[in-house]
Amino acid sequence: MNEALSFVQPTANSAWGTYLSQVDRVVPYLGPLARWVETLKRPKRALIVDVPIEMDNGSIAHFEGYRVQHNLSRGPGKGGIRFHPDVTLEEVMALSAWMTIKTAAVNLPFGGAKGGIRVDPKQLSMKELERVTRRFTSEIGLIIGPHTDIPAPDVNTNGQIMAWMMDTYSMNVGGTATGVVTGKPLHLGGSLGRVKATGRGVFVTGREGARRIGLDLRGARVAVQGFGNVGSVAAELLAEAGAKIGASQDHTGTVRNDKGLDLEKLVPLSRSEGVVGFKDCEVIDNEAFWDVPCDILIPAALEGQVTAERAARTTARLVLEGANGPTVPSADDILAERGVLVVPDVICNAGGVTVSYFEWVQDFSSFFWDEDEINVRLDRIMMNALNNIWDTADKHKITLRTATYAVACERILTARQERGLYP
Ligand code: NAD
């Protein structure tokens, strides 16, 4: 076979390549289960779909969409849907693989999946966005379902898009299948606490990380890249705990205020216009974001943002990976050498999928919990998982990332081994 033609081969500097090198680092800690590790290096299934829609001006546009089920050994697929002009199959493969690791790291009964459409939703009208979403849902309807694979929001997707997905799937199967997606609006089977869950998980794991390195959150300086669902909520919770958000970057640019940005005004503005419209701050060059003095750095935008060169420059003592795959492996090594604690994506941002799991359970039982119950259970699951990972890191003297992979891969590959190979 010509290996160069295989879709599992990573291209240079890709998220999939980052993921594969993270798996390679865990192999020495897997013992006899290492025999099964190849199963993690290739997705179980990848569906590529054409999404044609009629635009408001009468023309026909085609978009490319993907749904990848990376591993289903421990349960149905779970993972978000991303709408972004840079989405590729390879990126979705990496994101689906990180979901496999994440759901196992927090011990949820799911596998890993992810989806996306190569589209800039900001260029579409609401009607066009709805048509893209519905056609895509119909196309991937071949492989999603409440017991097989359950999508959720990711970059540029939200509760409204989940409502259209749920409705489209339901129309196609006949009935109302609320459990087919999570992150839905509350009155359509959504869960209290879901919107803020990922940011809350970043905060909970970050607070524990700060405690362990003796960093007082009161007065701690924070820089946040990506001020959407994840970044802005993590920033708000850290500010409530006494931290100062000194810099924020989104797709419109970067703002800085050494006295702390006023989040009550910045957060609503960031949702409508972006952070650069904010008055009470200095607008700085995007690259200068990485030089803003900070104690805590939160990459919460896209993959590959923390490069080796930026890792060498940051003054942060703690990096909280709100985004998936924000740190490239060479940067990881530099941060470890410099004694910077990295709480890795696969545990740091697992709060979202944890409350998605609660939403799915509530949909099946048609009995809904109050927000306190959600948050108490979320905090408990996150803290138990993190403490277990920390013990593994201490035992083997490895980074939290490799320890998270060790804990997760053991669970996934044990399930793989117990199920055996079919036929
Ligand atoms: P979002 O669409 O709500 O926000 C994304 C943010 O990133 C926006 O502020 C946007 O302006 C900014 N951004 C986009 N391109 C940028 C660029 N080139 N430079 C700087 N900023 C840029 O998305 P989200 O749900 O907050 O997701 C952010 C990250 O968190 C992604 O990596 C996603 O996979 C991850 N994540 C999300 C969830 C969730 O529940 N939403 C769960 C786990 C992980």
Short mmCIF file of C-alpha atoms and ligand atoms in Angstrom, two decimals:
data_model
loop_
_atom_site.label_atom_id
_atom_site.label_comp_id
_atom_site.label_asym_id
_atom_site.label_seq_id
_atom_site.Cartn_x
_atom_site.Cartn_y
_atom_site.Cartn_z
CA MET A 1 0.00 0.00 0.00
CA ASN A 2 1.22 3.53 -0.72
CA GLU A 3 1.23 5.03 2.82
CA ALA A 4 1.38 8.56 1.42
CA LEU A 5 -2.17 8.13 0.17
CA SER A 6 -3.55 7.05 3.54
CA PHE A 7 -5.82 9.65 5.12
CA VAL A 8 -4.43 8.84 8.58
CA GLN A 9 -1.00 10.30 7.65
CA PRO A 10 -0.65 13.79 9.20
CA THR A 11 0.27 16.83 7.15
CA ALA A 12 2.97 19.19 8.51
CA ASN A 13 2.10 21.11 11.71
CA SER A 14 -1.44 19.74 11.75
CA ALA A 15 -3.70 19.16 14.74
CA TRP A 16 -3.87 15.48 13.78
CA GLY A 17 -0.05 15.34 13.91
CA THR A 18 -0.13 16.95 17.36
CA TYR A 19 -2.61 14.34 18.54
CA LEU A 20 -0.54 11.43 17.15
CA SER A 21 2.58 12.67 18.91
CA GLN A 22 0.61 12.97 22.18
CA VAL A 23 -0.39 9.31 21.80
CA ASP A 24 3.23 8.29 21.09
CA ARG A 25 4.27 9.88 24.39
CA VAL A 26 1.90 7.71 26.41
CA VAL A 27 2.89 4.34 24.95
CA PRO A 28 5.61 3.62 27.58
CA TYR A 29 2.94 3.84 30.33
CA LEU A 30 0.41 1.47 28.76
CA GLY A 31 2.04 -1.85 29.61
CA PRO A 32 0.54 -4.81 27.68
CA LEU A 33 -2.33 -2.60 26.44
CA ALA A 34 0.21 -0.93 24.13
CA ARG A 35 -0.55 -3.79 21.74
CA TRP A 36 -3.85 -2.05 20.96
CA VAL A 37 -2.53 1.49 20.58
CA GLU A 38 -2.82 1.58 16.79
CA THR A 39 -6.59 1.67 17.25
CA LEU A 40 -6.19 5.21 18.63
CA LYS A 41 -4.15 6.34 15.63
CA ARG A 42 -6.93 5.99 13.09
CA PRO A 43 -10.59 7.02 13.22
CA LYS A 44 -13.14 4.23 13.17
CA ARG A 45 -15.26 6.01 10.58
CA ALA A 46 -15.22 9.30 8.66
CA LEU A 47 -18.10 10.64 6.57
CA ILE A 48 -17.56 13.46 4.06
CA VAL A 49 -20.71 15.12 2.76
CA ASP A 50 -21.62 17.72 0.18
CA VAL A 51 -23.97 20.37 1.58
CA PRO A 52 -25.72 22.22 -1.28
CA ILE A 53 -28.10 25.07 -0.42
CA GLU A 54 -29.99 27.77 -2.25
CA MET A 55 -28.70 31.20 -1.22
CA ASP A 56 -31.05 34.13 -0.64
CA ASN A 57 -30.05 35.61 -4.03
CA GLY A 58 -31.15 32.44 -5.85
CA SER A 59 -27.65 31.02 -6.52
CA ILE A 60 -26.64 27.51 -5.41
CA ALA A 61 -23.69 27.17 -3.02
CA HIS A 62 -21.90 23.96 -2.01
CA PHE A 63 -20.14 23.46 1.34
CA GLU A 64 -18.09 20.49 2.50
CA GLY A 65 -19.10 18.82 5.77
CA TYR A 66 -17.64 16.05 7.91
CA ARG A 67 -18.60 13.76 10.77
CA VAL A 68 -15.82 11.60 12.18
CA GLN A 69 -16.34 8.86 14.77
CA HIS A 70 -12.90 8.30 16.15
CA ASN A 71 -13.56 5.57 18.70
CA LEU A 72 -16.77 3.98 20.00
CA SER A 73 -15.27 1.34 22.30
CA ARG A 74 -16.75 2.88 25.48
CA GLY A 75 -20.09 4.13 24.18
CA PRO A 76 -21.82 6.25 21.52
CA GLY A 77 -19.86 8.98 19.77
CA LYS A 78 -19.90 12.42 21.39
CA GLY A 79 -18.50 15.69 20.14
CA GLY A 80 -19.34 19.10 18.76
CA ILE A 81 -20.02 20.57 15.35
CA ARG A 82 -17.78 23.41 14.13
CA PHE A 83 -18.70 25.94 11.44
CA HIS A 84 -15.49 27.62 10.26
CA PRO A 85 -13.90 28.43 6.88
CA ASP A 86 -10.71 26.54 7.82
CA VAL A 87 -12.36 23.23 8.82
CA THR A 88 -10.76 20.18 7.14
CA LEU A 89 -11.21 16.44 7.47
CA GLU A 90 -7.84 16.22 9.18
CA GLU A 91 -8.78 18.86 11.75
CA VAL A 92 -12.07 17.11 12.50
CA MET A 93 -10.17 13.82 12.91
CA ALA A 94 -7.97 15.42 15.57
CA LEU A 95 -10.93 17.02 17.34
CA SER A 96 -12.79 13.68 17.34
CA ALA A 97 -9.74 11.89 18.77
CA TRP A 98 -9.43 14.46 21.57
CA MET A 99 -13.09 13.72 22.39
CA THR A 100 -12.23 10.02 22.76
CA ILE A 101 -9.48 10.90 25.24
CA LYS A 102 -11.62 13.49 27.05
CA THR A 103 -14.73 11.37 27.60
CA ALA A 104 -12.50 8.57 28.95
CA ALA A 105 -10.47 10.97 31.13
CA VAL A 106 -13.63 12.04 32.99
CA ASN A 107 -15.03 8.51 32.72
CA LEU A 108 -18.22 9.28 30.79
CA PRO A 109 -19.82 6.34 28.92
CA PHE A 110 -19.08 7.83 25.49
CA GLY A 111 -16.63 7.46 22.65
CA GLY A 112 -15.23 10.36 20.65
CA ALA A 113 -16.65 12.06 17.54
CA LYS A 114 -16.66 15.50 15.94
CA GLY A 115 -18.13 17.25 12.96
CA GLY A 116 -17.80 20.42 10.99
CA ILE A 117 -18.67 22.39 7.90
CA ARG A 118 -16.15 24.38 5.90
CA VAL A 119 -18.14 27.61 5.91
CA ASP A 120 -17.90 31.14 7.27
CA PRO A 121 -21.27 31.44 9.04
CA LYS A 122 -20.74 35.19 9.49
CA GLN A 123 -21.25 35.54 5.71
CA LEU A 124 -24.64 33.77 5.80
CA SER A 125 -28.10 35.13 6.57
CA MET A 126 -30.10 33.36 9.30
CA LYS A 127 -32.17 31.57 6.65
CA GLU A 128 -29.03 30.40 4.82
CA LEU A 129 -27.50 29.25 8.12
CA GLU A 130 -30.65 27.25 8.87
CA ARG A 131 -30.59 25.64 5.40
CA VAL A 132 -26.91 24.67 5.75
CA THR A 133 -27.54 23.21 9.19
CA ARG A 134 -30.60 21.22 8.15
CA ARG A 135 -29.06 19.80 4.97
CA PHE A 136 -25.87 18.86 6.83
CA THR A 137 -27.89 17.16 9.58
CA SER A 138 -29.83 15.17 7.00
CA GLU A 139 -26.59 14.09 5.30
CA ILE A 140 -24.90 12.94 8.53
CA GLY A 141 -28.22 11.42 9.69
CA LEU A 142 -26.78 8.19 8.29
CA ILE A 143 -24.49 7.88 11.30
CA ILE A 144 -25.80 10.11 14.13
CA GLY A 145 -28.58 9.21 16.57
CA PRO A 146 -29.40 9.28 20.31
CA HIS A 147 -27.78 5.87 20.82
CA THR A 148 -25.02 6.06 18.21
CA ASP A 149 -23.49 9.54 18.00
CA ILE A 150 -24.63 12.73 19.69
CA PRO A 151 -23.39 16.12 18.37
CA ALA A 152 -23.15 19.35 20.41
CA PRO A 153 -22.05 23.00 19.87
CA ASP A 154 -18.47 24.00 19.11
CA VAL A 155 -16.91 27.05 17.45
CA ASN A 156 -19.62 29.21 15.78
CA THR A 157 -22.49 26.86 16.64
CA ASN A 158 -25.00 27.35 19.46
CA GLY A 159 -28.37 26.38 20.95
CA GLN A 160 -30.34 27.59 17.91
CA ILE A 161 -28.26 25.42 15.59
CA MET A 162 -28.73 22.44 17.93
CA ALA A 163 -32.52 23.09 17.85
CA TRP A 164 -32.49 22.96 14.01
CA MET A 165 -30.40 19.77 14.12
CA MET A 166 -32.76 18.13 16.60
CA ASP A 167 -35.80 19.14 14.54
CA THR A 168 -34.29 17.93 11.24
CA TYR A 169 -33.26 14.57 12.67
CA SER A 170 -36.69 14.22 14.32
CA MET A 171 -38.52 15.00 11.06
CA ASN A 172 -36.47 12.37 9.25
CA VAL A 173 -37.11 9.60 11.79
CA GLY A 174 -40.66 10.64 12.73
CA GLY A 175 -41.06 11.72 16.36
CA THR A 176 -39.17 14.05 18.66
CA ALA A 177 -35.66 12.79 19.34
CA THR A 178 -34.37 15.31 21.88
CA GLY A 179 -31.42 13.03 22.81
CA VAL A 180 -29.81 13.29 19.36
CA VAL A 181 -27.90 16.48 20.22
CA THR A 182 -26.92 18.30 23.41
CA GLY A 183 -26.49 22.01 24.05
CA LYS A 184 -30.13 22.56 23.08
CA PRO A 185 -32.28 25.46 24.32
CA LEU A 186 -33.83 24.76 27.74
CA HIS A 187 -37.43 24.25 26.62
CA LEU A 188 -36.31 21.68 23.98
CA GLY A 189 -34.69 19.30 26.43
CA GLY A 190 -31.60 21.37 27.14
CA SER A 191 -29.92 21.32 30.54
CA LEU A 192 -29.46 24.10 33.03
CA GLY A 193 -25.77 24.93 33.35
CA ARG A 194 -24.79 23.65 29.87
CA VAL A 195 -23.94 27.04 28.33
CA LYS A 196 -21.46 27.88 31.07
CA ALA A 197 -20.25 24.33 31.73
CA THR A 198 -17.03 24.38 29.70
CA GLY A 199 -15.90 27.73 31.12
CA ARG A 200 -16.85 26.53 34.57
CA GLY A 201 -14.74 23.38 34.14
CA VAL A 202 -11.79 25.56 33.03
CA PHE A 203 -12.26 27.60 36.21
CA VAL A 204 -12.59 24.58 38.53
CA THR A 205 -9.49 22.82 37.14
CA GLY A 206 -7.63 26.14 36.98
CA ARG A 207 -8.41 26.96 40.61
CA GLU A 208 -7.00 23.56 41.64
CA GLY A 209 -3.93 24.05 39.43
CA ALA A 210 -3.33 27.48 40.97
CA ARG A 211 -3.69 26.07 44.48
CA ARG A 212 -1.16 23.34 43.77
CA ILE A 213 1.48 25.79 42.50
CA GLY A 214 0.78 28.31 45.26
CA LEU A 215 -0.70 30.98 42.96
CA ASP A 216 -3.29 33.16 44.68
CA LEU A 217 -6.19 33.87 42.33
CA ARG A 218 -6.80 37.18 44.08
CA GLY A 219 -4.87 39.70 42.03
CA ALA A 220 -3.62 37.08 39.54
CA ARG A 221 -3.23 38.55 36.04
CA VAL A 222 -5.01 36.63 33.28
CA ALA A 223 -4.73 36.77 29.47
CA VAL A 224 -7.52 35.11 27.47
CA GLN A 225 -7.37 34.28 23.77
CA GLY A 226 -10.82 33.52 22.33
CA PHE A 227 -13.65 35.34 24.08
CA GLY A 228 -16.59 33.13 23.12
CA ASN A 229 -18.55 30.56 25.06
CA VAL A 230 -15.47 29.09 26.75
CA GLY A 231 -13.07 32.02 27.17
CA SER A 232 -15.54 34.65 28.36
CA VAL A 233 -17.16 32.39 30.97
CA ALA A 234 -13.80 31.23 32.33
CA ALA A 235 -12.74 34.90 32.50
CA GLU A 236 -15.90 35.90 34.39
CA LEU A 237 -15.49 33.15 36.98
CA LEU A 238 -11.80 33.96 37.49
CA ALA A 239 -12.66 37.66 37.87
CA GLU A 240 -15.31 36.73 40.47
CA ALA A 241 -12.55 34.89 42.35
CA GLY A 242 -10.48 38.09 42.39
CA ALA A 243 -8.29 37.72 39.28
CA LYS A 244 -7.69 40.60 36.85
CA ILE A 245 -8.34 39.98 33.15
CA GLY A 246 -5.52 42.06 31.65
CA ALA A 247 -5.83 41.08 27.98
CA SER A 248 -8.36 39.52 25.68
CA GLN A 249 -8.12 38.53 22.04
CA ASP A 250 -10.80 37.42 19.59
CA HIS A 251 -11.18 37.32 15.79
CA THR A 252 -11.50 41.15 15.73
CA GLY A 253 -8.21 41.84 17.54
CA THR A 254 -6.60 42.26 20.98
CA VAL A 255 -7.41 44.57 23.90
CA ARG A 256 -5.37 45.24 27.03
CA ASN A 257 -5.96 47.03 30.34
CA ASP A 258 -3.43 46.40 33.11
CA LYS A 259 -5.97 47.44 35.76
CA GLY A 260 -8.31 44.71 34.53
CA LEU A 261 -10.90 44.79 31.74
CA ASP A 262 -14.47 45.56 32.83
CA LEU A 263 -16.15 42.26 31.94
CA GLU A 264 -19.68 43.48 32.62
CA LYS A 265 -19.29 45.72 29.58
CA LEU A 266 -16.78 43.69 27.54
CA VAL A 267 -18.62 40.34 27.51
CA PRO A 268 -21.90 41.59 25.95
CA LEU A 269 -19.94 43.70 23.45
CA SER A 270 -17.74 40.75 22.48
CA ARG A 271 -20.89 38.77 21.62
CA SER A 272 -22.32 41.46 19.34
CA GLU A 273 -19.29 43.17 17.78
CA GLY A 274 -16.09 41.63 19.11
CA VAL A 275 -13.64 42.91 21.73
CA VAL A 276 -12.06 45.61 19.59
CA GLY A 277 -15.13 47.87 19.83
CA PHE A 278 -14.42 48.24 23.59
CA LYS A 279 -13.51 51.76 24.76
CA ASP A 280 -11.87 51.41 28.16
CA CYS A 281 -8.66 49.72 27.00
CA GLU A 282 -5.64 49.87 24.72
CA VAL A 283 -5.95 48.03 21.38
CA ILE A 284 -2.66 46.23 20.72
CA ASP A 285 -1.18 44.16 17.93
CA ASN A 286 -2.34 40.53 17.94
CA GLU A 287 1.18 39.15 18.33
CA ALA A 288 1.78 41.45 21.35
CA PHE A 289 -0.94 39.47 23.19
CA TRP A 290 1.69 36.82 24.01
CA ASP A 291 3.96 39.42 25.69
CA VAL A 292 1.31 40.92 28.01
CA PRO A 293 2.54 40.15 31.56
CA CYS A 294 0.24 37.50 33.03
CA ASP A 295 0.18 34.72 35.63
CA ILE A 296 -2.50 32.66 33.89
CA LEU A 297 -2.79 32.19 30.13
CA ILE A 298 -6.04 30.81 28.71
CA PRO A 299 -5.93 29.84 25.04
CA ALA A 300 -9.66 29.40 24.27
CA ALA A 301 -9.87 29.92 20.50
CA LEU A 302 -8.40 27.43 18.02
CA GLU A 303 -5.67 24.78 17.69
CA GLY A 304 -1.94 25.42 17.36
CA GLN A 305 -1.90 28.89 18.94
CA VAL A 306 0.77 28.28 21.60
CA THR A 307 3.84 27.77 19.41
CA ALA A 308 7.35 27.08 20.70
CA GLU A 309 8.29 30.70 20.18
CA ARG A 310 5.24 32.02 22.10
CA ALA A 311 5.74 29.44 24.86
CA ALA A 312 9.26 30.78 25.36
CA ARG A 313 7.93 34.34 25.72
CA THR A 314 4.92 33.99 28.00
CA THR A 315 5.29 35.05 31.65
CA ALA A 316 2.41 32.76 32.69
CA ARG A 317 2.95 30.19 35.44
CA LEU A 318 -0.29 28.40 34.61
CA VAL A 319 -1.79 27.62 31.19
CA LEU A 320 -5.45 26.58 31.11
CA GLU A 321 -6.32 25.00 27.78
CA GLY A 322 -9.91 26.07 27.16
CA ALA A 323 -9.49 25.36 23.43
CA ASN A 324 -8.85 21.94 21.97
CA GLY A 325 -5.26 21.38 20.90
CA PRO A 326 -3.99 24.95 21.45
CA THR A 327 -0.41 23.90 22.34
CA VAL A 328 1.92 22.25 19.82
CA PRO A 329 4.19 19.46 21.18
CA SER A 330 7.42 21.53 20.95
CA ALA A 331 5.75 24.30 22.96
CA ASP A 332 4.59 21.74 25.51
CA ASP A 333 8.23 20.73 26.05
CA ILE A 334 9.34 24.35 26.48
CA LEU A 335 6.58 25.08 29.00
CA ALA A 336 7.50 21.92 30.97
CA GLU A 337 11.20 22.91 30.97
CA ARG A 338 10.28 26.40 32.17
CA GLY A 339 8.18 24.95 35.02
CA VAL A 340 4.90 26.28 33.65
CA LEU A 341 1.95 24.11 34.67
CA VAL A 342 -0.32 23.21 31.74
CA VAL A 343 -3.80 21.91 32.56
CA PRO A 344 -4.41 20.11 29.25
CA ASP A 345 -7.51 20.50 27.08
CA VAL A 346 -8.58 16.88 27.54
CA ILE A 347 -9.34 17.57 31.20
CA CYS A 348 -9.47 21.39 31.38
CA ASN A 349 -12.36 21.84 28.93
CA ALA A 350 -14.18 18.57 29.75
CA GLY A 351 -16.92 20.45 31.67
CA GLY A 352 -18.95 20.92 28.49
CA VAL A 353 -19.13 17.27 27.56
CA THR A 354 -19.82 16.38 31.19
CA VAL A 355 -22.95 18.55 31.33
CA SER A 356 -23.82 17.31 27.81
CA TYR A 357 -23.84 13.86 29.37
CA PHE A 358 -26.19 15.15 32.10
CA GLU A 359 -28.42 16.66 29.39
CA TRP A 360 -28.55 13.35 27.49
CA VAL A 361 -29.42 11.42 30.67
CA GLN A 362 -32.12 13.97 31.54
CA ASP A 363 -33.59 13.70 28.02
CA PHE A 364 -33.93 9.93 28.31
CA SER A 365 -35.48 10.07 31.77
CA SER A 366 -37.58 13.19 30.94
CA PHE A 367 -36.75 14.42 34.41
CA PHE A 368 -34.75 17.62 34.75
CA TRP A 369 -32.35 18.61 37.50
CA ASP A 370 -31.90 22.05 39.05
CA GLU A 371 -28.79 24.10 38.37
CA ASP A 372 -27.24 23.53 41.79
CA GLU A 373 -27.43 19.80 41.29
CA ILE A 374 -25.80 20.12 37.85
CA ASN A 375 -22.96 22.29 39.17
CA VAL A 376 -22.30 20.14 42.24
CA ARG A 377 -22.12 16.99 40.10
CA LEU A 378 -19.97 18.76 37.50
CA ASP A 379 -17.48 20.03 40.08
CA ARG A 380 -17.29 16.58 41.69
CA ILE A 381 -16.62 14.76 38.40
CA MET A 382 -14.00 17.30 37.32
CA MET A 383 -12.18 17.26 40.66
CA ASN A 384 -12.20 13.45 40.96
CA ALA A 385 -10.82 13.13 37.44
CA LEU A 386 -8.17 15.79 37.98
CA ASN A 387 -7.00 14.35 41.31
CA ASN A 388 -6.69 10.89 39.77
CA ILE A 389 -4.68 12.32 36.87
CA TRP A 390 -2.47 14.25 39.29
CA ASP A 391 -1.68 11.05 41.22
CA THR A 392 -0.70 9.38 37.93
CA ALA A 393 1.51 12.34 36.99
CA ASP A 394 3.25 12.22 40.40
CA LYS A 395 3.69 8.44 40.23
CA HIS A 396 5.41 8.43 36.83
CA LYS A 397 6.89 11.95 37.03
CA ILE A 398 5.17 12.98 33.81
CA THR A 399 3.23 16.04 32.68
CA LEU A 400 -0.48 16.36 33.37
CA ARG A 401 -1.11 15.89 29.64
CA THR A 402 0.70 12.56 29.41
CA ALA A 403 -0.92 11.51 32.70
CA THR A 404 -4.39 12.33 31.33
CA TYR A 405 -3.60 10.25 28.23
CA ALA A 406 -2.34 7.41 30.45
CA VAL A 407 -5.57 7.32 32.49
CA ALA A 408 -7.82 7.72 29.44
CA CYS A 409 -5.98 5.32 27.12
CA GLU A 410 -5.98 2.61 29.76
CA ARG A 411 -9.78 2.86 29.96
CA ILE A 412 -10.28 2.96 26.18
CA LEU A 413 -7.88 0.13 25.38
CA THR A 414 -9.17 -2.05 28.21
CA ALA A 415 -12.66 -1.68 26.73
CA ARG A 416 -11.22 -2.45 23.29
CA GLN A 417 -9.50 -5.57 24.59
CA GLU A 418 -12.54 -6.80 26.55
CA ARG A 419 -14.82 -6.36 23.53
CA GLY A 420 -12.32 -8.16 21.30
CA LEU A 421 -12.05 -7.87 17.57
CA TYR A 422 -15.09 -8.59 15.43
CA PRO A 423 -15.48 -11.02 13.65
P1 NAD B 1 -17.07 30.35 20.20
O1 NAD B 1 -17.45 30.35 18.78
O2 NAD B 1 -18.11 30.65 21.23
O3 NAD B 1 -15.84 31.37 20.45
C1 NAD B 1 -14.66 31.31 19.73
C2 NAD B 1 -13.84 32.52 20.07
O4 NAD B 1 -12.58 32.45 19.42
C3 NAD B 1 -14.49 33.83 19.61
O5 NAD B 1 -14.27 34.83 20.58
C4 NAD B 1 -13.73 34.14 18.34
O6 NAD B 1 -13.74 35.52 18.04
C5 NAD B 1 -12.35 33.66 18.73
N1 NAD B 1 -11.48 33.44 17.59
C6 NAD B 1 -11.76 32.82 16.41
N2 NAD B 1 -10.69 32.86 15.60
C7 NAD B 1 -9.72 33.49 16.28
C8 NAD B 1 -8.38 33.82 15.98
N3 NAD B 1 -7.82 33.50 14.81
N4 NAD B 1 -7.63 34.47 16.94
C9 NAD B 1 -8.19 34.79 18.12
N5 NAD B 1 -9.45 34.50 18.46
C10 NAD B 1 -10.20 33.85 17.55
O7 NAD B 1 -16.39 28.92 20.46
P2 NAD B 1 -16.18 28.17 21.84
O8 NAD B 1 -17.30 27.22 21.99
O9 NAD B 1 -15.87 29.16 22.92
O10 NAD B 1 -14.89 27.29 21.50
C11 NAD B 1 -13.56 27.78 21.69
C12 NAD B 1 -12.61 26.61 21.83
O11 NAD B 1 -13.05 25.79 22.92
C13 NAD B 1 -12.54 25.66 20.63
O12 NAD B 1 -11.23 25.14 20.54
C14 NAD B 1 -13.51 24.56 21.00
O13 NAD B 1 -13.24 23.35 20.32
C15 NAD B 1 -13.22 24.46 22.48
N6 NAD B 1 -14.27 23.81 23.27
C16 NAD B 1 -15.55 24.28 23.26
C17 NAD B 1 -16.49 23.63 24.06
C18 NAD B 1 -17.90 24.13 24.17
O14 NAD B 1 -18.67 23.57 24.98
N7 NAD B 1 -18.32 25.17 23.45
C19 NAD B 1 -16.14 22.51 24.80
C20 NAD B 1 -14.82 22.07 24.79
C21 NAD B 1 -13.89 22.74 24.02
#
